[in-house]
JSON list of C-alpha atoms in Angstrom, two decimals:
[
{"chain": "A", "resi": 228, "resn": "SER", "atom": "CA", "xyz": [0.00, 0.00, 0.00]},
{"chain": "A", "resi": 229, "resn": "LEU", "atom": "CA", "xyz": [1.34, 3.45, -0.94]},
{"chain": "A", "resi": 230, "resn": "SER", "atom": "CA", "xyz": [1.20, 6.31, 1.50]},
{"chain": "A", "resi": 231, "resn": "SER", "atom": "CA", "xyz": [-0.10, 9.72, 0.45]},
{"chain": "A", "resi": 232, "resn": "SER", "atom": "CA", "xyz": [3.47, 11.05, 0.39]},
{"chain": "A", "resi": 233, "resn": "SER", "atom": "CA", "xyz": [5.07, 8.61, -2.10]},
{"chain": "A", "resi": 234, "resn": "ILE", "atom": "CA", "xyz": [7.58, 10.39, -4.32]},
{"chain": "A", "resi": 235, "resn": "VAL", "atom": "CA", "xyz": [9.30, 8.87, -7.34]},
{"chain": "A", "resi": 236, "resn": "PRO", "atom": "CA", "xyz": [12.63, 10.60, -8.06]},
{"chain": "A", "resi": 237, "resn": "ILE", "atom": "CA", "xyz": [13.66, 11.20, -11.68]},
{"chain": "A", "resi": 238, "resn": "VAL", "atom": "CA", "xyz": [17.30, 12.13, -12.20]},
{"chain": "A", "resi": 239, "resn": "VAL", "atom": "CA", "xyz": [18.47, 14.24, -15.17]},
{"chain": "A", "resi": 240, "resn": "LEU", "atom": "CA", "xyz": [22.17, 14.80, -15.89]},
{"chain": "A", "resi": 241, "resn": "SER", "atom": "CA", "xyz": [22.84, 18.45, -16.68]},
{"chain": "A", "resi": 242, "resn": "GLU", "atom": "CA", "xyz": [25.75, 20.72, -17.52]},
{"chain": "A", "resi": 243, "resn": "ALA", "atom": "CA", "xyz": [26.15, 23.54, -15.00]},
{"chain": "A", "resi": 244, "resn": "LYS", "atom": "CA", "xyz": [25.81, 26.22, -17.69]},
{"chain": "A", "resi": 245, "resn": "ASN", "atom": "CA", "xyz": [22.43, 24.92, -18.94]},
{"chain": "A", "resi": 246, "resn": "LEU", "atom": "CA", "xyz": [20.14, 26.86, -16.61]},
{"chain": "A", "resi": 247, "resn": "ASP", "atom": "CA", "xyz": [17.78, 27.73, -19.50]},
{"chain": "A", "resi": 248, "resn": "VAL", "atom": "CA", "xyz": [17.40, 24.06, -20.42]},
{"chain": "A", "resi": 249, "resn": "ARG", "atom": "CA", "xyz": [16.70, 23.08, -16.81]},
{"chain": "A", "resi": 250, "resn": "ASP", "atom": "CA", "xyz": [14.11, 25.85, -16.56]},
{"chain": "A", "resi": 251, "resn": "ALA", "atom": "CA", "xyz": [12.42, 24.61, -19.75]},
{"chain": "A", "resi": 252, "resn": "ILE", "atom": "CA", "xyz": [12.30, 21.08, -18.32]},
{"chain": "A", "resi": 253, "resn": "ARG", "atom": "CA", "xyz": [10.84, 22.42, -15.04]},
{"chain": "A", "resi": 254, "resn": "ARG", "atom": "CA", "xyz": [8.10, 24.31, -16.93]},
{"chain": "A", "resi": 255, "resn": "THR", "atom": "CA", "xyz": [7.17, 21.34, -19.13]},
{"chain": "A", "resi": 256, "resn": "TRP", "atom": "CA", "xyz": [7.39, 17.63, -18.39]},
{"chain": "A", "resi": 257, "resn": "ALA", "atom": "CA", "xyz": [9.06, 18.01, -14.96]},
{"chain": "A", "resi": 258, "resn": "PHE", "atom": "CA", "xyz": [6.22, 20.10, -13.55]},
{"chain": "A", "resi": 259, "resn": "GLU", "atom": "CA", "xyz": [5.11, 18.24, -10.40]},
{"chain": "A", "resi": 260, "resn": "GLN", "atom": "CA", "xyz": [1.73, 16.66, -10.88]},
{"chain": "A", "resi": 261, "resn": "PRO", "atom": "CA", "xyz": [0.05, 13.91, -8.86]},
{"chain": "A", "resi": 262, "resn": "PHE", "atom": "CA", "xyz": [-0.34, 10.46, -10.39]},
{"chain": "A", "resi": 263, "resn": "ARG", "atom": "CA", "xyz": [-2.63, 7.55, -9.45]},
{"chain": "A", "resi": 264, "resn": "ASN", "atom": "CA", "xyz": [-5.29, 9.65, -7.76]},
{"chain": "A", "resi": 265, "resn": "GLY", "atom": "CA", "xyz": [-2.70, 11.76, -5.96]},
{"chain": "A", "resi": 266, "resn": "THR", "atom": "CA", "xyz": [-0.93, 8.83, -4.28]},
{"chain": "A", "resi": 267, "resn": "ILE", "atom": "CA", "xyz": [2.32, 9.23, -6.27]},
{"chain": "A", "resi": 268, "resn": "ARG", "atom": "CA", "xyz": [4.28, 12.34, -7.17]},
{"chain": "A", "resi": 269, "resn": "PHE", "atom": "CA", "xyz": [7.22, 12.54, -9.53]},
{"chain": "A", "resi": 270, "resn": "LYS", "atom": "CA", "xyz": [10.09, 14.82, -8.49]},
{"chain": "A", "resi": 271, "resn": "VAL", "atom": "CA", "xyz": [12.84, 15.69, -10.96]},
{"chain": "A", "resi": 272, "resn": "PHE", "atom": "CA", "xyz": [16.37, 16.25, -9.67]},
{"chain": "A", "resi": 273, "resn": "PHE", "atom": "CA", "xyz": [19.21, 17.59, -11.80]},
{"chain": "A", "resi": 274, "resn": "LEU", "atom": "CA", "xyz": [22.69, 16.14, -11.30]},
{"chain": "A", "resi": 275, "resn": "VAL", "atom": "CA", "xyz": [24.95, 19.07, -12.09]},
{"chain": "A", "resi": 276, "resn": "GLY", "atom": "CA", "xyz": [28.73, 19.00, -12.47]},
{"chain": "A", "resi": 277, "resn": "THR", "atom": "CA", "xyz": [30.61, 21.75, -10.67]},
{"chain": "A", "resi": 278, "resn": "ASP", "atom": "CA", "xyz": [32.01, 24.65, -12.63]},
{"chain": "A", "resi": 279, "resn": "ASP", "atom": "CA", "xyz": [33.64, 27.54, -10.72]},
{"chain": "A", "resi": 280, "resn": "PHE", "atom": "CA", "xyz": [32.25, 30.11, -13.16]},
{"chain": "A", "resi": 281, "resn": "VAL", "atom": "CA", "xyz": [28.63, 29.18, -12.46]},
{"chain": "A", "resi": 282, "resn": "LEU", "atom": "CA", "xyz": [28.94, 27.93, -8.88]},
{"chain": "A", "resi": 283, "resn": "GLU", "atom": "CA", "xyz": [27.20, 30.97, -7.35]},
{"chain": "A", "resi": 284, "resn": "ARG", "atom": "CA", "xyz": [24.39, 30.74, -9.92]},
{"chain": "A", "resi": 285, "resn": "LEU", "atom": "CA", "xyz": [23.95, 27.07, -9.02]},
{"chain": "A", "resi": 286, "resn": "ARG", "atom": "CA", "xyz": [23.68, 27.94, -5.34]},
{"chain": "A", "resi": 287, "resn": "THR", "atom": "CA", "xyz": [20.95, 30.46, -6.13]},
{"chain": "A", "resi": 288, "resn": "GLU", "atom": "CA", "xyz": [19.17, 27.95, -8.36]},
{"chain": "A", "resi": 289, "resn": "GLN", "atom": "CA", "xyz": [19.22, 25.38, -5.55]},
{"chain": "A", "resi": 290, "resn": "LEU", "atom": "CA", "xyz": [17.74, 27.90, -3.11]},
{"chain": "A", "resi": 291, "resn": "LEU", "atom": "CA", "xyz": [14.93, 28.74, -5.55]},
{"chain": "A", "resi": 292, "resn": "PHE", "atom": "CA", "xyz": [14.01, 25.28, -6.83]},
{"chain": "A", "resi": 293, "resn": "ASP", "atom": "CA", "xyz": [15.54, 22.75, -4.38]},
{"chain": "A", "resi": 294, "resn": "ASP", "atom": "CA", "xyz": [16.20, 20.30, -7.22]},
{"chain": "A", "resi": 295, "resn": "THR", "atom": "CA", "xyz": [19.91, 20.44, -8.10]},
{"chain": "A", "resi": 296, "resn": "ILE", "atom": "CA", "xyz": [22.55, 18.01, -6.86]},
{"chain": "A", "resi": 297, "resn": "ARG", "atom": "CA", "xyz": [26.13, 19.11, -7.46]},
{"chain": "A", "resi": 298, "resn": "LEU", "atom": "CA", "xyz": [28.69, 16.45, -8.35]},
{"chain": "A", "resi": 299, "resn": "SER", "atom": "CA", "xyz": [32.46, 16.42, -8.49]},
{"chain": "A", "resi": 300, "resn": "LEU", "atom": "CA", "xyz": [32.50, 15.28, -12.11]},
{"chain": "A", "resi": 301, "resn": "PRO", "atom": "CA", "xyz": [34.08, 16.92, -15.09]},
{"chain": "A", "resi": 302, "resn": "ASP", "atom": "CA", "xyz": [31.33, 19.11, -16.54]},
{"chain": "A", "resi": 303, "resn": "THR", "atom": "CA", "xyz": [31.82, 17.93, -20.11]},
{"chain": "A", "resi": 304, "resn": "ASP", "atom": "CA", "xyz": [29.56, 16.72, -22.89]},
{"chain": "A", "resi": 305, "resn": "SER", "atom": "CA", "xyz": [30.89, 13.18, -22.54]},
{"chain": "A", "resi": 306, "resn": "PHE", "atom": "CA", "xyz": [29.29, 12.95, -19.07]},
{"chain": "A", "resi": 307, "resn": "LEU", "atom": "CA", "xyz": [26.33, 15.32, -19.21]},
{"chain": "A", "resi": 308, "resn": "ALA", "atom": "CA", "xyz": [23.61, 15.96, -21.75]},
{"chain": "A", "resi": 309, "resn": "TYR", "atom": "CA", "xyz": [21.26, 18.74, -20.67]}
]
């Protein structure tokens, strides 16, 4: 039996510089909506590589949306897509 607070996490890999892409995802398919009569919610989290140039912007983005997870990965196209 599922409780009323069941959340399914969806993880999206993202380059630190792609704030506009993350915002587009948030406004479209990642917009939180209940599923199965409100018993399940999907929550999108963005795994974001660290980049000193955009680190402060990422901190602000985390404060606003609470959906970014910073990683110590090279922030390159070979690791991240969006």
